[in-house]
Coordinates of C-alpha atoms in Angstrom, one line a residue:
X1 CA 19.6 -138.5 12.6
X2 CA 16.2 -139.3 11.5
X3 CA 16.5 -141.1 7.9
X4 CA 13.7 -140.1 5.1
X5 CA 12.1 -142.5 2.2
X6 CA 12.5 -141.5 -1.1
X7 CA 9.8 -142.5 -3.8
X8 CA 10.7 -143.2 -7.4
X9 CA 9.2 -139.5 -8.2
X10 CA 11.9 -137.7 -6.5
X11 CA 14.6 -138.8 -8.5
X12 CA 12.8 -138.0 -12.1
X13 CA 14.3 -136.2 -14.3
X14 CA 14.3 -132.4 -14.1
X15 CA 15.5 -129.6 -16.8
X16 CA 16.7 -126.2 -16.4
X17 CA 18.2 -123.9 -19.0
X18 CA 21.9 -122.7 -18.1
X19 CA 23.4 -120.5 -20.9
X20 CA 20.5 -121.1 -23.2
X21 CA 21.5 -125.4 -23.1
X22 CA 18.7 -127.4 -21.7
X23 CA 20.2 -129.3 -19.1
X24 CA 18.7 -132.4 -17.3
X25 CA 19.3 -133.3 -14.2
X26 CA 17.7 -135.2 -11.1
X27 CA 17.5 -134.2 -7.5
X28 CA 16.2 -135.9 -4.4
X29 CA 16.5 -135.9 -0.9
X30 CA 17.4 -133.1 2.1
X31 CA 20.6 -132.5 3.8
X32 CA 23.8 -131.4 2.9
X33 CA 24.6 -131.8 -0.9
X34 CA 26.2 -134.9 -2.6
X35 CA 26.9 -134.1 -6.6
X36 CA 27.1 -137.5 -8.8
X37 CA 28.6 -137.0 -11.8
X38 CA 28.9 -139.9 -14.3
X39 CA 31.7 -141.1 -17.2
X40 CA 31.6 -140.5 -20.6
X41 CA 28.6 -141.7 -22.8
X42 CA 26.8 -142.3 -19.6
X43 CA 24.3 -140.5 -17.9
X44 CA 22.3 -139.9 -14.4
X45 CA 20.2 -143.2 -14.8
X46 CA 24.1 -145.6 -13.9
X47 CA 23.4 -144.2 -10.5
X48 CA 19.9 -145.1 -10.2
X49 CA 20.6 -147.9 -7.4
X50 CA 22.5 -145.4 -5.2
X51 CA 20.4 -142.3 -5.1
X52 CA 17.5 -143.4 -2.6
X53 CA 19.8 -144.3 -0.4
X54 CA 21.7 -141.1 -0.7
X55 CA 18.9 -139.1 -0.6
X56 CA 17.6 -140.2 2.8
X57 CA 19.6 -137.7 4.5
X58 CA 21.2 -135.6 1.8
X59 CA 20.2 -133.6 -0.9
X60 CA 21.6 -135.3 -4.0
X61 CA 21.9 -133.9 -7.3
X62 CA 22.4 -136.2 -10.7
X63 CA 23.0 -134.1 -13.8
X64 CA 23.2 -135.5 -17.5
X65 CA 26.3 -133.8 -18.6
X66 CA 25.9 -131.3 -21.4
X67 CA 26.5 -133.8 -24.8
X68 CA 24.9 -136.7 -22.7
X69 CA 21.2 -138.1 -21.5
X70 CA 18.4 -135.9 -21.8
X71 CA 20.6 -132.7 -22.0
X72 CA 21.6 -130.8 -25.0
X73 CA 23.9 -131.8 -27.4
X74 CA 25.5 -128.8 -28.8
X75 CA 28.7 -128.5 -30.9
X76 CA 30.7 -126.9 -27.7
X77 CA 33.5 -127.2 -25.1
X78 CA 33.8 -130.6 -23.6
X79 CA 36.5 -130.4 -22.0
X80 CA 37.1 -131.5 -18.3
X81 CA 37.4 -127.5 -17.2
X82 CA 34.5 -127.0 -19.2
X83 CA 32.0 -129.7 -17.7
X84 CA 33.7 -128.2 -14.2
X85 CA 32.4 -124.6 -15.0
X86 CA 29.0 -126.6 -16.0
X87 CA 28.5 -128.1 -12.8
X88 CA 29.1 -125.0 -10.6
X89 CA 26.5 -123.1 -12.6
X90 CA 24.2 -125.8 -12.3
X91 CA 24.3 -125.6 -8.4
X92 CA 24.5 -122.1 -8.4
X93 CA 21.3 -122.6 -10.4
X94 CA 19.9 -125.1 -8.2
X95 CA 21.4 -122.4 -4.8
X96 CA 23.4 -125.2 -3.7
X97 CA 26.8 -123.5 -2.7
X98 CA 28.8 -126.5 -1.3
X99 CA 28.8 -130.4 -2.0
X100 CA 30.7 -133.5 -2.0
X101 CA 31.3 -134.5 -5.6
X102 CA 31.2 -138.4 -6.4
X103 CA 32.5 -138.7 -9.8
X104 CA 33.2 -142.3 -11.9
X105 CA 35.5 -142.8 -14.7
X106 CA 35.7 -139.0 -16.7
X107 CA 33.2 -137.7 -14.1
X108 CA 36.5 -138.3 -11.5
X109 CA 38.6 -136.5 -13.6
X110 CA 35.4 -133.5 -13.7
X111 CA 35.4 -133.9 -10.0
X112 CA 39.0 -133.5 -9.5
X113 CA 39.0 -130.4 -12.0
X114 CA 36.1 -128.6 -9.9
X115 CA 37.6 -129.4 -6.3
X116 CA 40.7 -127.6 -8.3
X117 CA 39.0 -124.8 -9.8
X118 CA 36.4 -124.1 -6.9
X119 CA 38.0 -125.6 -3.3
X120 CA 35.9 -123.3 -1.2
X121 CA 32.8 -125.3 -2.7
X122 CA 33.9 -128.7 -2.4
X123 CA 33.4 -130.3 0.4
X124 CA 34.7 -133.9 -0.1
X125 CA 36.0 -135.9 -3.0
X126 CA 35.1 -139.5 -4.1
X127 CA 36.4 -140.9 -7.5
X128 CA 35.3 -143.6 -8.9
X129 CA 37.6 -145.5 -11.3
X130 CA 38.3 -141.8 -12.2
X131 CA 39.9 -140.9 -15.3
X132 CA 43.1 -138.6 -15.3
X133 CA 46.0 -140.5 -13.4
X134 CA 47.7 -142.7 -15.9
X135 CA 48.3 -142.6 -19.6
X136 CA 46.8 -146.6 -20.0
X137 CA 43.0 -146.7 -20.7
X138 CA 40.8 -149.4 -23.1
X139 CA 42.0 -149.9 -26.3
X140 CA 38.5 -149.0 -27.7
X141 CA 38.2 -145.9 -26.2
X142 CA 41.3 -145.3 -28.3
X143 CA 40.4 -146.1 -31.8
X144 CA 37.5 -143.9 -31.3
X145 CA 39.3 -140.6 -30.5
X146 CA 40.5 -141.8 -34.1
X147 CA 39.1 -140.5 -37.6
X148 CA 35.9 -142.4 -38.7
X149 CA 35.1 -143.0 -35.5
X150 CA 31.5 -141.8 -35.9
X151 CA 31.2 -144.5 -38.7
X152 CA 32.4 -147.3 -36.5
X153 CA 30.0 -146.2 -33.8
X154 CA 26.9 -146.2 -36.2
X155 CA 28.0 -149.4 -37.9
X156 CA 28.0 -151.0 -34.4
X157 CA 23.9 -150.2 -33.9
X158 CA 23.4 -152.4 -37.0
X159 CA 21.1 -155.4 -36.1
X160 CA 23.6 -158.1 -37.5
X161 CA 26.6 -156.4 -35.6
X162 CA 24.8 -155.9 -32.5
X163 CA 24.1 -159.7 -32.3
X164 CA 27.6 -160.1 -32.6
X165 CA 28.7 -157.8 -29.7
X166 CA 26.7 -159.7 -27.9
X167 CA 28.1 -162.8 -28.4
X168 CA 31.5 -161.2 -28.3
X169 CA 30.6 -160.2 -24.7
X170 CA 29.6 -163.0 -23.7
X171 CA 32.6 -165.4 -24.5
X172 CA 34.8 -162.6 -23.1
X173 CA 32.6 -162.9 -19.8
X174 CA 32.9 -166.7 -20.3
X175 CA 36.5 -166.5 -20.5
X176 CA 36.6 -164.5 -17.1
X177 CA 38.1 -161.7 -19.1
X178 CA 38.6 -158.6 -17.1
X179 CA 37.0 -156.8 -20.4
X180 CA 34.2 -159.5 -19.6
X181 CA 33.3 -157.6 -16.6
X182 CA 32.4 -154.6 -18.3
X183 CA 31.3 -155.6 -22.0
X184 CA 27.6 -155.3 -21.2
X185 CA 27.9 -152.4 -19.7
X186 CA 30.0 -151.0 -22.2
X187 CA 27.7 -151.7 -25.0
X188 CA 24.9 -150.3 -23.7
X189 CA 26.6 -147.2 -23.5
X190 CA 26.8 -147.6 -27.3
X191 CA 23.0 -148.3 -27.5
X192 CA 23.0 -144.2 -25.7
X193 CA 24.1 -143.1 -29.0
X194 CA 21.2 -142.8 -31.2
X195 CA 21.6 -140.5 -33.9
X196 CA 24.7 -138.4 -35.2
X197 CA 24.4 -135.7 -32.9
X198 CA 24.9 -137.9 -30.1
X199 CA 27.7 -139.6 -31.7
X200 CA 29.8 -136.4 -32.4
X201 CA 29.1 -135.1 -28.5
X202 CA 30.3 -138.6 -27.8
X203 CA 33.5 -138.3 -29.7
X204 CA 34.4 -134.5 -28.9
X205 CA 34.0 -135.4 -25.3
X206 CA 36.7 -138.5 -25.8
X207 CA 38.8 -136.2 -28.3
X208 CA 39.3 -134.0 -25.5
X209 CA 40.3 -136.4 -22.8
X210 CA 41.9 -139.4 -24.9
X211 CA 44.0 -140.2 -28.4
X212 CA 45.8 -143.2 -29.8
X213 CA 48.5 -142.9 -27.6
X214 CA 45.8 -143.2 -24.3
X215 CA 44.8 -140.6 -21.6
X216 CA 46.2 -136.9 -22.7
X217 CA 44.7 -135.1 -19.4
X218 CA 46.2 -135.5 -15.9
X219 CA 45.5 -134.6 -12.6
X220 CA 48.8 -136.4 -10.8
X221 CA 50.3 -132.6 -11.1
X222 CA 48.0 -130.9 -8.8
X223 CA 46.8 -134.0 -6.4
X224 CA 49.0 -132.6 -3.9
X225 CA 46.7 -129.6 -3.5
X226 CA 43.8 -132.3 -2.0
X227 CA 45.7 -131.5 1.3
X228 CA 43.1 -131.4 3.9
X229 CA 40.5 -132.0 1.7
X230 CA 38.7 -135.6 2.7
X231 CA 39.3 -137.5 -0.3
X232 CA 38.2 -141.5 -1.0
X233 CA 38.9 -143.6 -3.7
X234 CA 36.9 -146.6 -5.2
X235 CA 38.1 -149.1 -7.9
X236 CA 37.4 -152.5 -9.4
X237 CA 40.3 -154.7 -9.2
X238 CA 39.2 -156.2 -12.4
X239 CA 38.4 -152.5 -14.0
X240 CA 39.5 -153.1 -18.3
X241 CA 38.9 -149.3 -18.7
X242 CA 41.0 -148.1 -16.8
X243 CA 43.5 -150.3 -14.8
X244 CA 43.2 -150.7 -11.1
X245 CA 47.1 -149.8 -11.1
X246 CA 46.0 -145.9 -11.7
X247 CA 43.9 -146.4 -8.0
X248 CA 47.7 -147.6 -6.2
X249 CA 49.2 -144.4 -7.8
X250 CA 46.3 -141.9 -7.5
X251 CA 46.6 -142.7 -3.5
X252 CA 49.5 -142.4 -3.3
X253 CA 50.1 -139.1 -4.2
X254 CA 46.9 -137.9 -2.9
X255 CA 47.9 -137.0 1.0
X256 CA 45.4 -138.7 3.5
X257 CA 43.1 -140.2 0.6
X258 CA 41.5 -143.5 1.7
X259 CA 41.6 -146.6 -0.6
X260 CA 38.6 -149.6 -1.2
X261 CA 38.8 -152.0 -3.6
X262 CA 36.4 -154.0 -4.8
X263 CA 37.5 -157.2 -5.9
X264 CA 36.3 -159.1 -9.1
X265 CA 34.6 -155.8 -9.9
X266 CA 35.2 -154.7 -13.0
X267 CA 35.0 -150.1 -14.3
X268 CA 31.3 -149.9 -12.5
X269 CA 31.8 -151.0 -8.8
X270 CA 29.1 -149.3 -8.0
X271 CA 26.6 -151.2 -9.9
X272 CA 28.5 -154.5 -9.2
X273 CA 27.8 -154.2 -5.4
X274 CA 25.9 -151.0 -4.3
X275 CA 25.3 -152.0 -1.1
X276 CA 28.6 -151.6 0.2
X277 CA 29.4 -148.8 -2.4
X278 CA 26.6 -147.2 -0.2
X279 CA 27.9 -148.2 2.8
X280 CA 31.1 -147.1 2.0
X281 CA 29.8 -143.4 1.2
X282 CA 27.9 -143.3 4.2
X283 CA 30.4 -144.2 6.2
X284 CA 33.0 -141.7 5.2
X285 CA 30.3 -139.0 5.2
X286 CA 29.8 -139.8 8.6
X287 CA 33.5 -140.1 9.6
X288 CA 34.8 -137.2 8.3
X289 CA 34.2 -133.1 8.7
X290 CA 33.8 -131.1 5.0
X291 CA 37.0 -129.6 3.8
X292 CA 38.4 -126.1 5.7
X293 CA 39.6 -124.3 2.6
X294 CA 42.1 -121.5 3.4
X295 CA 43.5 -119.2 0.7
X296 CA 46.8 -119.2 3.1
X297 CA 46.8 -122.9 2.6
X298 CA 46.1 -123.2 -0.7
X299 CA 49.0 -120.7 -1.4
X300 CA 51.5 -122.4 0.9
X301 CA 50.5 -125.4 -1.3
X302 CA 51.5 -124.0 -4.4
X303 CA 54.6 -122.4 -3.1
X304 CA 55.7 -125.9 -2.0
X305 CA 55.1 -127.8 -5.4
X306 CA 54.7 -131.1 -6.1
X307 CA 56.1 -133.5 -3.3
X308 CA 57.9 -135.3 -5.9
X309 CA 60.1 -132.1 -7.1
X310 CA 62.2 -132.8 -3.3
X311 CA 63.1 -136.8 -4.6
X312 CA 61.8 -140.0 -4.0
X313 CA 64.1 -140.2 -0.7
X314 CA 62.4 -136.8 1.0
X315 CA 58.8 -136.8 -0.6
X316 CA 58.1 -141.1 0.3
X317 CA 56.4 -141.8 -2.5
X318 CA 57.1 -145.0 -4.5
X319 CA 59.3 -145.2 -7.9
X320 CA 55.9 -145.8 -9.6
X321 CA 54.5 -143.2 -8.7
X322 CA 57.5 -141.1 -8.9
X323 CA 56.9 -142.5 -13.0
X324 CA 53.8 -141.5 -13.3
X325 CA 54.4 -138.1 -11.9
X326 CA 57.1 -137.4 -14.4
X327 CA 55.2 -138.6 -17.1
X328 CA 52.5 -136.4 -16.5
X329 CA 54.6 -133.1 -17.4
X330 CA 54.4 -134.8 -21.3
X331 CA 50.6 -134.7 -21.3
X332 CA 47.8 -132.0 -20.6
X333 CA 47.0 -130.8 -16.9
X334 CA 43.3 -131.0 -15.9

């Protein structure tokens, strides 16, 4: 296969207008379609390392979620099955039919929900410290699903406070904190907040995937349905947003999912080593064939139930993930 440079102005940013939002997006390269989706305050730009390389033989596409980036802000549905529906429209703007779907932190847990909602277009799945498996995630994220939270978000861009994030960041990095690993990028995601409007998208998106108790959206109930579908997860073991534990139990009830961990790397692996996050996608591109969906299947699937529902001694997954699966039931499917 013959591999094609990409220049800088391939991957600018583009906008089209999908149910009258303005939404931005970037798209480079030829080939069978990869869909990037990023985590919540972010936008395209985290996965400006990874694109190029993408792109050589595959069409990539790199939207700013609606309520993030250069897209529209509006006071609207930002739920998981909404960004979902957002995506397929996009692609069906864009004439893109199929595509693997790449999705870190809440963008896993957007990638999960659209493999779910739309199987006969996806034709892989790679999540990225994805949101959705366990209940545990940062304490910060936390307090801001809490009222006032707009308040402590604007009081964090004040000069004098700002300084002090930053030295906060730095001793926890000195300390070889695992929240050490991700405090710079974390703040700059706070810098992507600008004005109010920015600040409430912000919060309704984390209101709808997160209180004070932690995550209130799963997708440990309907893993099970990733049968046949080519599925690889990708972690920090050092990841403070959301613990590498939820990689271990996402795999394992996940049938045929592949594991990498990336050690000392904290919630963005992909920016702590891209070259073998690259490597790693290109590989499994390479290795395996795009999902067969089958409307038999998928209905034999749902006849049969979660694996779990036969017991721990017939279904082979572990007491911890047997937990986590029975926890789920208390919180919100995706």
């Amino acid at each position: 296969m013959r591999l094609r440079s990409v220049d800088a102005e391939e991957t600018r940013l583009h906008h089209r207008v999908v149910h009258g939002y303005r939404r931005a997006y970037r798209i480079a390269g030829e080939g069978p379609a990869i869909l990037l989706i990023h985590g919540i305050g972010d936008s395209s730009a985290t996965w400006a390392d990874i694109i190029p390389g993408l792109a050589r033989s595959h069409t990539v596409i790199a939207p700013d979620l609606l309520g993030h980036g250069a897209s529209d802000k509006p006071r609207a549905d930002y739920s998981v099955a909404a960004y979902a529906n957002g995506m397929r429209d996009l692609l069906g703007v864009l004439g893109i039919e199929r595509a693997t779907l790449i999705g870190h932190s809440l963008g896993g847990g957007v990638a999960m929900q659209f493999a779910y909602q739309f199987p006969e277009r996806t034709d892989r799945l790679i999540l990225v410290s994805a949101g959705g498996v366990g209940r545990e995630v940062n304490p910060v994220l936390r307090a801001v699903s809490l009222p006032g939270a707009d308040l402590l978000l604007s009081t964090l861009r004040l000069p004098g406070m700002r300084l002090q994030a930053g030295l906060f960041a730095r001793l926890m990095r000195l300390l070889d904190t695992d929240l050490g690993q991700d405090a710079p990028e974390l703040f700059t995601l706070v810098d992507a907040l600008p004005d109010a409007t920015s600040r409430s998208a912000f919060i309704r998106t984390l209101r709808a995937v997160v209180d004070w108790r932690g995550q209130v959206v799963t997708m440990l109930d309907r893993c099970y349905l990733t049968e046949g579908m080519p599925t690889m997860l990708m972690w920090g073991s050092r990841d403070s947003v959301v613990p590498v534990r939820h990689a271990y139990g996402a795999h394992a009830a996940m049938p045929g999912s592949r594991l990498e961990i990336f050690e000392g790397a904290g919630h963005f692996p992909f920016h702590a080593d891209p070259v073998r996050f690259l490597s790693l996608v290109e590989d499994f591109m390479a290795t395996t064939r795009p999902a067969d969906w089958s409307r038999e299947r998928w209905r034999e699937l749902l006849r049969e139930g979660l694996p779990v529902a036969k017991g721990p001694a017939e279904s082979g997954v572990s007491a911890d993930v047997e937990r986590d699966l029975r926890e789920a039931s208390e919180r919100s499917a995706t």
